[in-house]
Amino acid sequence: MSSRRINLIKGVFLEYLEKIMPSYFDLLLPLKQWKILSLRELKEEAKYTGSFSGFYKIISKLEKNMLLDSFINSWSNEKFLYLLPDGIKALGGNEKSLHINRDLRFHDSLVSKVARMIKEFSFVKDVYMDFQAREVFPLLERVPDCVASGFLKKEFVMAIEVELTQKSQDRVKEIFKTYSASKVVNNVLYITDKKSIFNSYRMFLDELGGEICKEKFLLMFGEDLRKMKSDLKLAPIYFKDKLTNLSEVFKGYL
């Protein structure tokens, strides 16, 4: 593409951006961290103090200008938002790392929700989405959906995987072995809303037995995950060969 053509495109891009109040772009900054947020979550994270209807009008304008795209979670009836390439450029973000695959955006919205919930745990200092984890933990043997770090008797790093569809037995066991041997990750939390996945992964863990460090793994069944109503502290988990929950596992810390 010629430089004249590129400059023309840039000129058109800047021209329509100039019609938007600069302060509006600040409202989108949380999407650089969390990738996907519901409309209410974005308002909360952006610390917008005006009315919800006023915020909605601003976001609608940014959508019309092709800075944002959205979809509705049919289970919770929430509107979720994420940056389009022009929005990423406007905020100075990395288009490749923040790119949203439309086929995975529902999954990514759940990961964002889970990450924000886990960040509220008292012993968690930071939570990193997948694209951030690559930079913060360059020696990660496998990049999970998100990573939590903090202090629980000692410093820890927990990989978090949100499983909406079941991988093959061989693939899951291979991933389990990778995490088990990891020098970076102390624990792995798998979260699924399907009992069949929960039971299968539990069986895979048991079958591997001494081949892996089972104490590293926590399997959670979040029945209402898609409705965004799961209480991660009380949802049943399989840990150290028994059913329990995070409130019991981290008793005195949550």
PDB file of C-alpha atoms in Angstrom:
ATOM      1  CA  MET A   1       0.000   0.000   0.000  1.00  0.00           C
ATOM      2  CA  SER A   2       1.428   3.405  -0.976  1.00  0.00           C
ATOM      3  CA  SER A   3       2.368   5.965   1.687  1.00  0.00           C
ATOM      4  CA  ARG A   4      -0.177   8.370   0.168  1.00  0.00           C
ATOM      5  CA  ARG A   5      -2.924   5.788   0.634  1.00  0.00           C
ATOM      6  CA  ILE A   6      -1.812   5.094   4.229  1.00  0.00           C
ATOM      7  CA  ASN A   7      -1.792   8.811   5.081  1.00  0.00           C
ATOM      8  CA  LEU A   8      -5.266   9.191   3.574  1.00  0.00           C
ATOM      9  CA  ILE A   9      -6.598   6.354   5.753  1.00  0.00           C
ATOM     10  CA  LYS A  10      -4.930   7.853   8.827  1.00  0.00           C
ATOM     11  CA  GLY A  11      -6.444  11.219   8.005  1.00  0.00           C
ATOM     12  CA  VAL A  12      -9.962   9.785   7.755  1.00  0.00           C
ATOM     13  CA  PHE A  13      -9.407   7.828  10.991  1.00  0.00           C
ATOM     14  CA  LEU A  14      -8.262  10.928  12.900  1.00  0.00           C
ATOM     15  CA  GLU A  15     -11.022  13.059  11.410  1.00  0.00           C
ATOM     16  CA  TYR A  16     -13.821  10.961  12.878  1.00  0.00           C
ATOM     17  CA  LEU A  17     -11.963  10.498  16.158  1.00  0.00           C
ATOM     18  CA  GLU A  18     -11.749  14.269  16.542  1.00  0.00           C
ATOM     19  CA  LYS A  19     -15.546  14.382  16.704  1.00  0.00           C
ATOM     20  CA  ILE A  20     -15.444  12.380  19.930  1.00  0.00           C
ATOM     21  CA  MET A  21     -14.692  14.095  23.233  1.00  0.00           C
ATOM     22  CA  PRO A  22     -11.183  13.086  24.432  1.00  0.00           C
ATOM     23  CA  SER A  23     -12.554  12.200  27.876  1.00  0.00           C
ATOM     24  CA  TYR A  24     -14.674   9.478  26.266  1.00  0.00           C
ATOM     25  CA  PHE A  25     -11.539   7.507  25.405  1.00  0.00           C
ATOM     26  CA  ASP A  26     -10.603   7.314  29.085  1.00  0.00           C
ATOM     27  CA  LEU A  27     -13.789   5.318  29.645  1.00  0.00           C
ATOM     28  CA  LEU A  28     -12.409   2.576  27.410  1.00  0.00           C
ATOM     29  CA  LEU A  29      -9.082   2.154  29.195  1.00  0.00           C
ATOM     30  CA  PRO A  30     -10.301  -0.739  31.418  1.00  0.00           C
ATOM     31  CA  LEU A  31     -10.758  -2.792  28.241  1.00  0.00           C
ATOM     32  CA  LYS A  32      -6.991  -2.655  27.719  1.00  0.00           C
ATOM     33  CA  GLN A  33      -6.636  -4.593  30.957  1.00  0.00           C
ATOM     34  CA  TRP A  34      -9.661  -6.925  30.967  1.00  0.00           C
ATOM     35  CA  LYS A  35     -10.304  -7.282  27.194  1.00  0.00           C
ATOM     36  CA  ILE A  36     -14.070  -7.787  27.623  1.00  0.00           C
ATOM     37  CA  LEU A  37     -16.407  -6.218  30.180  1.00  0.00           C
ATOM     38  CA  SER A  38     -20.139  -5.906  30.593  1.00  0.00           C
ATOM     39  CA  LEU A  39     -21.595  -2.429  30.221  1.00  0.00           C
ATOM     40  CA  ARG A  40     -22.057  -2.125  33.988  1.00  0.00           C
ATOM     41  CA  GLU A  41     -18.582  -3.478  34.705  1.00  0.00           C
ATOM     42  CA  LEU A  42     -17.023  -0.977  32.305  1.00  0.00           C
ATOM     43  CA  LYS A  43     -18.885   1.895  33.984  1.00  0.00           C
ATOM     44  CA  GLU A  44     -17.637   0.655  37.353  1.00  0.00           C
ATOM     45  CA  GLU A  45     -14.030   0.119  36.253  1.00  0.00           C
ATOM     46  CA  ALA A  46     -13.938   3.484  34.445  1.00  0.00           C
ATOM     47  CA  LYS A  47     -15.258   5.188  37.604  1.00  0.00           C
ATOM     48  CA  TYR A  48     -17.886   7.027  35.586  1.00  0.00           C
ATOM     49  CA  THR A  49     -20.034   8.944  38.086  1.00  0.00           C
ATOM     50  CA  GLY A  50     -22.804  10.039  35.732  1.00  0.00           C
ATOM     51  CA  SER A  51     -26.063   8.208  35.101  1.00  0.00           C
ATOM     52  CA  PHE A  52     -26.199   4.778  33.521  1.00  0.00           C
ATOM     53  CA  SER A  53     -28.287   6.158  30.636  1.00  0.00           C
ATOM     54  CA  GLY A  54     -25.670   8.838  30.014  1.00  0.00           C
ATOM     55  CA  PHE A  55     -22.909   6.248  29.999  1.00  0.00           C
ATOM     56  CA  TYR A  56     -24.915   4.089  27.610  1.00  0.00           C
ATOM     57  CA  LYS A  57     -25.240   6.997  25.160  1.00  0.00           C
ATOM     58  CA  ILE A  58     -21.494   7.579  25.198  1.00  0.00           C
ATOM     59  CA  ILE A  59     -20.735   3.904  24.620  1.00  0.00           C
ATOM     60  CA  SER A  60     -23.307   3.754  21.811  1.00  0.00           C
ATOM     61  CA  LYS A  61     -21.549   6.657  20.097  1.00  0.00           C
ATOM     62  CA  LEU A  62     -18.199   4.909  20.379  1.00  0.00           C
ATOM     63  CA  GLU A  63     -19.757   1.757  18.945  1.00  0.00           C
ATOM     64  CA  LYS A  64     -21.172   3.683  15.986  1.00  0.00           C
ATOM     65  CA  ASN A  65     -17.684   5.040  15.340  1.00  0.00           C
ATOM     66  CA  MET A  66     -16.399   1.453  15.115  1.00  0.00           C
ATOM     67  CA  LEU A  67     -14.193   1.711  18.189  1.00  0.00           C
ATOM     68  CA  LEU A  68     -16.135  -0.977  20.035  1.00  0.00           C
ATOM     69  CA  ASP A  69     -18.137  -4.078  19.319  1.00  0.00           C
ATOM     70  CA  SER A  70     -20.596  -5.830  21.597  1.00  0.00           C
ATOM     71  CA  PHE A  71     -22.668  -8.952  22.121  1.00  0.00           C
ATOM     72  CA  ILE A  72     -25.387 -10.114  24.503  1.00  0.00           C
ATOM     73  CA  ASN A  73     -24.872 -12.974  26.942  1.00  0.00           C
ATOM     74  CA  SER A  74     -28.187 -14.763  26.432  1.00  0.00           C
ATOM     75  CA  TRP A  75     -27.896 -16.475  29.849  1.00  0.00           C
ATOM     76  CA  SER A  76     -27.450 -13.295  31.903  1.00  0.00           C
ATOM     77  CA  ASN A  77     -28.929 -10.840  29.378  1.00  0.00           C
ATOM     78  CA  GLU A  78     -25.885  -8.586  29.823  1.00  0.00           C
ATOM     79  CA  LYS A  79     -24.259  -6.541  27.085  1.00  0.00           C
ATOM     80  CA  PHE A  80     -20.513  -7.121  26.767  1.00  0.00           C
ATOM     81  CA  LEU A  81     -18.052  -4.775  25.088  1.00  0.00           C
ATOM     82  CA  TYR A  82     -14.591  -5.116  23.603  1.00  0.00           C
ATOM     83  CA  LEU A  83     -12.257  -2.973  21.527  1.00  0.00           C
ATOM     84  CA  LEU A  84     -12.142  -3.128  17.746  1.00  0.00           C
ATOM     85  CA  PRO A  85      -8.827  -2.489  15.933  1.00  0.00           C
ATOM     86  CA  ASP A  86      -9.511   1.254  15.622  1.00  0.00           C
ATOM     87  CA  GLY A  87     -10.319   1.436  19.321  1.00  0.00           C
ATOM     88  CA  ILE A  88      -7.103  -0.370  20.204  1.00  0.00           C
ATOM     89  CA  LYS A  89      -5.121   2.044  18.026  1.00  0.00           C
ATOM     90  CA  ALA A  90      -6.852   5.049  19.573  1.00  0.00           C
ATOM     91  CA  LEU A  91      -5.783   3.877  23.044  1.00  0.00           C
ATOM     92  CA  GLY A  92      -2.273   2.990  21.941  1.00  0.00           C
ATOM     93  CA  GLY A  93      -2.727  -0.700  22.627  1.00  0.00           C
ATOM     94  CA  ASN A  94      -1.259  -3.758  20.936  1.00  0.00           C
ATOM     95  CA  GLU A  95      -3.770  -4.784  18.290  1.00  0.00           C
ATOM     96  CA  LYS A  96      -2.462  -8.341  18.116  1.00  0.00           C
ATOM     97  CA  SER A  97      -2.600  -9.043  21.862  1.00  0.00           C
ATOM     98  CA  LEU A  98      -5.988  -7.394  22.403  1.00  0.00           C
ATOM     99  CA  HIS A  99      -7.623  -8.908  19.330  1.00  0.00           C
ATOM    100  CA  ILE A 100     -10.851 -10.725  20.147  1.00  0.00           C
ATOM    101  CA  ASN A 101     -11.791 -13.861  18.247  1.00  0.00           C
ATOM    102  CA  ARG A 102     -15.558 -13.636  17.733  1.00  0.00           C
ATOM    103  CA  ASP A 103     -15.839 -17.402  18.177  1.00  0.00           C
ATOM    104  CA  LEU A 104     -14.202 -17.161  21.610  1.00  0.00           C
ATOM    105  CA  ARG A 105     -15.589 -13.870  22.885  1.00  0.00           C
ATOM    106  CA  PHE A 106     -18.188 -15.512  25.141  1.00  0.00           C
ATOM    107  CA  HIS A 107     -15.473 -17.657  26.718  1.00  0.00           C
ATOM    108  CA  ASP A 108     -13.235 -14.602  27.096  1.00  0.00           C
ATOM    109  CA  SER A 109     -16.036 -12.662  28.797  1.00  0.00           C
ATOM    110  CA  LEU A 110     -16.293 -15.419  31.415  1.00  0.00           C
ATOM    111  CA  VAL A 111     -12.524 -15.405  31.893  1.00  0.00           C
ATOM    112  CA  SER A 112     -12.651 -11.647  32.485  1.00  0.00           C
ATOM    113  CA  LYS A 113     -15.473 -12.090  34.998  1.00  0.00           C
ATOM    114  CA  VAL A 114     -13.606 -14.856  36.843  1.00  0.00           C
ATOM    115  CA  ALA A 115     -10.373 -12.840  36.863  1.00  0.00           C
ATOM    116  CA  ARG A 116     -12.090  -9.814  38.390  1.00  0.00           C
ATOM    117  CA  MET A 117     -13.724 -11.987  41.060  1.00  0.00           C
ATOM    118  CA  ILE A 118     -10.441 -13.658  41.981  1.00  0.00           C
ATOM    119  CA  LYS A 119      -8.696 -10.305  42.215  1.00  0.00           C
ATOM    120  CA  GLU A 120     -11.046  -9.508  45.110  1.00  0.00           C
ATOM    121  CA  PHE A 121      -9.597 -12.378  47.178  1.00  0.00           C
ATOM    122  CA  SER A 122      -7.620 -10.867  50.052  1.00  0.00           C
ATOM    123  CA  PHE A 123      -4.486 -12.921  49.392  1.00  0.00           C
ATOM    124  CA  VAL A 124      -4.371 -12.117  45.655  1.00  0.00           C
ATOM    125  CA  LYS A 125      -2.201  -9.168  44.689  1.00  0.00           C
ATOM    126  CA  ASP A 126      -2.458  -9.192  40.897  1.00  0.00           C
ATOM    127  CA  VAL A 127      -4.384 -10.940  38.143  1.00  0.00           C
ATOM    128  CA  TYR A 128      -3.111 -11.041  34.576  1.00  0.00           C
ATOM    129  CA  MET A 129      -5.065 -11.926  31.453  1.00  0.00           C
ATOM    130  CA  ASP A 130      -3.438 -14.287  28.949  1.00  0.00           C
ATOM    131  CA  PHE A 131      -1.772 -11.561  26.854  1.00  0.00           C
ATOM    132  CA  GLN A 132      -0.341  -9.921  30.001  1.00  0.00           C
ATOM    133  CA  ALA A 133       0.840 -13.217  31.504  1.00  0.00           C
ATOM    134  CA  ARG A 134       3.180 -13.798  28.572  1.00  0.00           C
ATOM    135  CA  GLU A 135       5.043 -10.594  29.440  1.00  0.00           C
ATOM    136  CA  VAL A 136       4.990 -10.882  33.246  1.00  0.00           C
ATOM    137  CA  PHE A 137       5.925 -14.578  33.334  1.00  0.00           C
ATOM    138  CA  PRO A 138       8.115 -15.148  30.247  1.00  0.00           C
ATOM    139  CA  LEU A 139       9.143 -18.619  31.461  1.00  0.00           C
ATOM    140  CA  LEU A 140       5.574 -19.967  31.581  1.00  0.00           C
ATOM    141  CA  GLU A 141       5.530 -23.391  29.971  1.00  0.00           C
ATOM    142  CA  ARG A 142       1.896 -22.844  28.955  1.00  0.00           C
ATOM    143  CA  VAL A 143      -0.119 -19.616  28.896  1.00  0.00           C
ATOM    144  CA  PRO A 144      -3.454 -20.124  30.720  1.00  0.00           C
ATOM    145  CA  ASP A 145      -6.611 -18.026  30.414  1.00  0.00           C
ATOM    146  CA  CYS A 146      -5.379 -15.862  33.282  1.00  0.00           C
ATOM    147  CA  VAL A 147      -2.869 -15.926  36.125  1.00  0.00           C
ATOM    148  CA  ALA A 148      -3.249 -14.830  39.754  1.00  0.00           C
ATOM    149  CA  SER A 149      -0.289 -14.017  41.979  1.00  0.00           C
ATOM    150  CA  GLY A 150      -0.133 -13.109  45.636  1.00  0.00           C
ATOM    151  CA  PHE A 151       0.922 -14.256  49.070  1.00  0.00           C
ATOM    152  CA  LEU A 152      -0.481 -17.257  50.936  1.00  0.00           C
ATOM    153  CA  LYS A 153       2.066 -18.235  53.610  1.00  0.00           C
ATOM    154  CA  LYS A 154       4.513 -17.648  50.758  1.00  0.00           C
ATOM    155  CA  GLU A 155       4.405 -16.070  47.310  1.00  0.00           C
ATOM    156  CA  PHE A 156       2.401 -18.071  44.799  1.00  0.00           C
ATOM    157  CA  VAL A 157       1.382 -18.106  41.143  1.00  0.00           C
ATOM    158  CA  MET A 158      -1.908 -19.746  40.171  1.00  0.00           C
ATOM    159  CA  ALA A 159      -2.882 -20.563  36.596  1.00  0.00           C
ATOM    160  CA  ILE A 160      -6.622 -20.349  35.878  1.00  0.00           C
ATOM    161  CA  GLU A 161      -8.361 -22.176  33.049  1.00  0.00           C
ATOM    162  CA  VAL A 162     -12.045 -21.728  32.151  1.00  0.00           C
ATOM    163  CA  GLU A 163     -13.288 -24.832  30.338  1.00  0.00           C
ATOM    164  CA  LEU A 164     -16.573 -24.568  28.431  1.00  0.00           C
ATOM    165  CA  THR A 165     -15.821 -27.405  26.030  1.00  0.00           C
ATOM    166  CA  GLN A 166     -14.012 -30.634  26.787  1.00  0.00           C
ATOM    167  CA  LYS A 167     -10.629 -31.345  25.263  1.00  0.00           C
ATOM    168  CA  SER A 168      -9.544 -34.857  24.377  1.00  0.00           C
ATOM    169  CA  GLN A 169      -8.264 -37.105  27.143  1.00  0.00           C
ATOM    170  CA  ASP A 170      -4.747 -37.167  25.693  1.00  0.00           C
ATOM    171  CA  ARG A 171      -4.650 -33.381  25.378  1.00  0.00           C
ATOM    172  CA  VAL A 172      -5.902 -32.781  28.917  1.00  0.00           C
ATOM    173  CA  LYS A 173      -3.425 -35.221  30.415  1.00  0.00           C
ATOM    174  CA  GLU A 174      -0.613 -33.617  28.439  1.00  0.00           C
ATOM    175  CA  ILE A 175      -1.585 -30.192  29.830  1.00  0.00           C
ATOM    176  CA  PHE A 176      -1.834 -31.601  33.360  1.00  0.00           C
ATOM    177  CA  LYS A 177       1.700 -32.966  33.052  1.00  0.00           C
ATOM    178  CA  THR A 178       2.977 -29.618  31.772  1.00  0.00           C
ATOM    179  CA  TYR A 179       1.465 -27.755  34.706  1.00  0.00           C
ATOM    180  CA  SER A 180       2.647 -30.410  37.156  1.00  0.00           C
ATOM    181  CA  ALA A 181       6.249 -29.995  36.012  1.00  0.00           C
ATOM    182  CA  SER A 182       6.041 -26.190  35.867  1.00  0.00           C
ATOM    183  CA  LYS A 183       8.673 -24.252  37.793  1.00  0.00           C
ATOM    184  CA  VAL A 184       6.557 -21.082  37.591  1.00  0.00           C
ATOM    185  CA  VAL A 185       3.038 -22.217  38.514  1.00  0.00           C
ATOM    186  CA  ASN A 186       2.292 -23.376  42.073  1.00  0.00           C
ATOM    187  CA  ASN A 187      -1.389 -24.239  41.557  1.00  0.00           C
ATOM    188  CA  VAL A 188      -3.885 -24.620  38.732  1.00  0.00           C
ATOM    189  CA  LEU A 189      -7.581 -23.829  39.068  1.00  0.00           C
ATOM    190  CA  TYR A 190      -9.853 -25.336  36.422  1.00  0.00           C
ATOM    191  CA  ILE A 191     -13.383 -23.914  36.300  1.00  0.00           C
ATOM    192  CA  THR A 192     -16.230 -25.422  34.291  1.00  0.00           C
ATOM    193  CA  ASP A 193     -20.007 -25.189  34.307  1.00  0.00           C
ATOM    194  CA  LYS A 194     -20.448 -28.674  32.869  1.00  0.00           C
ATOM    195  CA  LYS A 195     -20.656 -31.598  35.288  1.00  0.00           C
ATOM    196  CA  SER A 196     -19.461 -33.934  32.526  1.00  0.00           C
ATOM    197  CA  ILE A 197     -16.215 -31.956  32.132  1.00  0.00           C
ATOM    198  CA  PHE A 198     -15.758 -31.745  35.898  1.00  0.00           C
ATOM    199  CA  ASN A 199     -16.165 -35.520  36.267  1.00  0.00           C
ATOM    200  CA  SER A 200     -13.958 -36.328  33.266  1.00  0.00           C
ATOM    201  CA  TYR A 201     -11.088 -34.086  34.374  1.00  0.00           C
ATOM    202  CA  ARG A 202     -11.357 -35.503  37.874  1.00  0.00           C
ATOM    203  CA  MET A 203     -11.054 -38.998  36.404  1.00  0.00           C
ATOM    204  CA  PHE A 204      -8.050 -37.936  34.283  1.00  0.00           C
ATOM    205  CA  LEU A 205      -6.314 -36.584  37.395  1.00  0.00           C
ATOM    206  CA  ASP A 206      -6.936 -39.818  39.272  1.00  0.00           C
ATOM    207  CA  GLU A 207      -5.732 -41.924  36.341  1.00  0.00           C
ATOM    208  CA  LEU A 208      -2.452 -40.008  36.164  1.00  0.00           C
ATOM    209  CA  GLY A 209      -1.884 -40.660  39.860  1.00  0.00           C
ATOM    210  CA  GLY A 210       1.790 -40.469  40.764  1.00  0.00           C
ATOM    211  CA  GLU A 211       2.765 -39.234  37.302  1.00  0.00           C
ATOM    212  CA  ILE A 212       1.804 -35.718  38.367  1.00  0.00           C
ATOM    213  CA  CYS A 213       1.689 -33.580  41.495  1.00  0.00           C
ATOM    214  CA  LYS A 214      -2.068 -33.792  42.123  1.00  0.00           C
ATOM    215  CA  GLU A 215      -1.842 -31.301  44.995  1.00  0.00           C
ATOM    216  CA  LYS A 216      -1.294 -28.564  42.420  1.00  0.00           C
ATOM    217  CA  PHE A 217      -4.751 -28.980  40.887  1.00  0.00           C
ATOM    218  CA  LEU A 218      -8.137 -27.638  41.918  1.00  0.00           C
ATOM    219  CA  LEU A 219     -11.171 -28.539  39.783  1.00  0.00           C
ATOM    220  CA  MET A 220     -14.238 -26.339  40.237  1.00  0.00           C
ATOM    221  CA  PHE A 221     -17.827 -26.904  39.145  1.00  0.00           C
ATOM    222  CA  GLY A 222     -19.451 -23.477  38.721  1.00  0.00           C
ATOM    223  CA  GLU A 223     -22.979 -24.431  37.762  1.00  0.00           C
ATOM    224  CA  ASP A 224     -24.196 -20.880  37.077  1.00  0.00           C
ATOM    225  CA  LEU A 225     -21.003 -19.610  35.474  1.00  0.00           C
ATOM    226  CA  ARG A 226     -22.707 -18.646  32.201  1.00  0.00           C
ATOM    227  CA  LYS A 227     -25.294 -16.649  34.129  1.00  0.00           C
ATOM    228  CA  MET A 228     -22.426 -14.820  35.843  1.00  0.00           C
ATOM    229  CA  LYS A 229     -23.838 -15.869  39.226  1.00  0.00           C
ATOM    230  CA  SER A 230     -21.326 -18.447  40.451  1.00  0.00           C
ATOM    231  CA  ASP A 231     -19.893 -17.849  43.921  1.00  0.00           C
ATOM    232  CA  LEU A 232     -16.320 -18.997  43.445  1.00  0.00           C
ATOM    233  CA  LYS A 233     -15.754 -19.243  47.192  1.00  0.00           C
ATOM    234  CA  LEU A 234     -18.578 -21.732  47.731  1.00  0.00           C
ATOM    235  CA  ALA A 235     -18.666 -23.651  44.442  1.00  0.00           C
ATOM    236  CA  PRO A 236     -17.679 -27.325  44.850  1.00  0.00           C
ATOM    237  CA  ILE A 237     -14.082 -28.162  44.011  1.00  0.00           C
ATOM    238  CA  TYR A 238     -12.106 -31.383  43.816  1.00  0.00           C
ATOM    239  CA  PHE A 239      -8.815 -30.973  45.643  1.00  0.00           C
ATOM    240  CA  LYS A 240      -6.476 -33.521  47.215  1.00  0.00           C
ATOM    241  CA  ASP A 241      -8.841 -36.412  46.435  1.00  0.00           C
ATOM    242  CA  LYS A 242     -11.893 -34.904  48.105  1.00  0.00           C
ATOM    243  CA  LEU A 243     -14.771 -32.498  47.444  1.00  0.00           C
ATOM    244  CA  THR A 244     -14.555 -29.165  49.229  1.00  0.00           C
ATOM    245  CA  ASN A 245     -14.685 -25.444  48.326  1.00  0.00           C
ATOM    246  CA  LEU A 246     -12.310 -22.500  48.227  1.00  0.00           C
ATOM    247  CA  SER A 247     -13.614 -21.139  51.528  1.00  0.00           C
ATOM    248  CA  GLU A 248     -12.450 -24.342  53.212  1.00  0.00           C
ATOM    249  CA  VAL A 249      -9.185 -24.652  51.296  1.00  0.00           C
ATOM    250  CA  PHE A 250      -8.217 -21.043  52.045  1.00  0.00           C
ATOM    251  CA  LYS A 251      -9.888 -20.857  55.447  1.00  0.00           C
ATOM    252  CA  GLY A 252      -8.718 -17.800  57.322  1.00  0.00           C
ATOM    253  CA  TYR A 253      -7.524 -16.090  54.145  1.00  0.00           C
ATOM    254  CA  LEU A 254     -10.763 -15.420  52.237  1.00  0.00           C
TER     255      LEU A 254
END
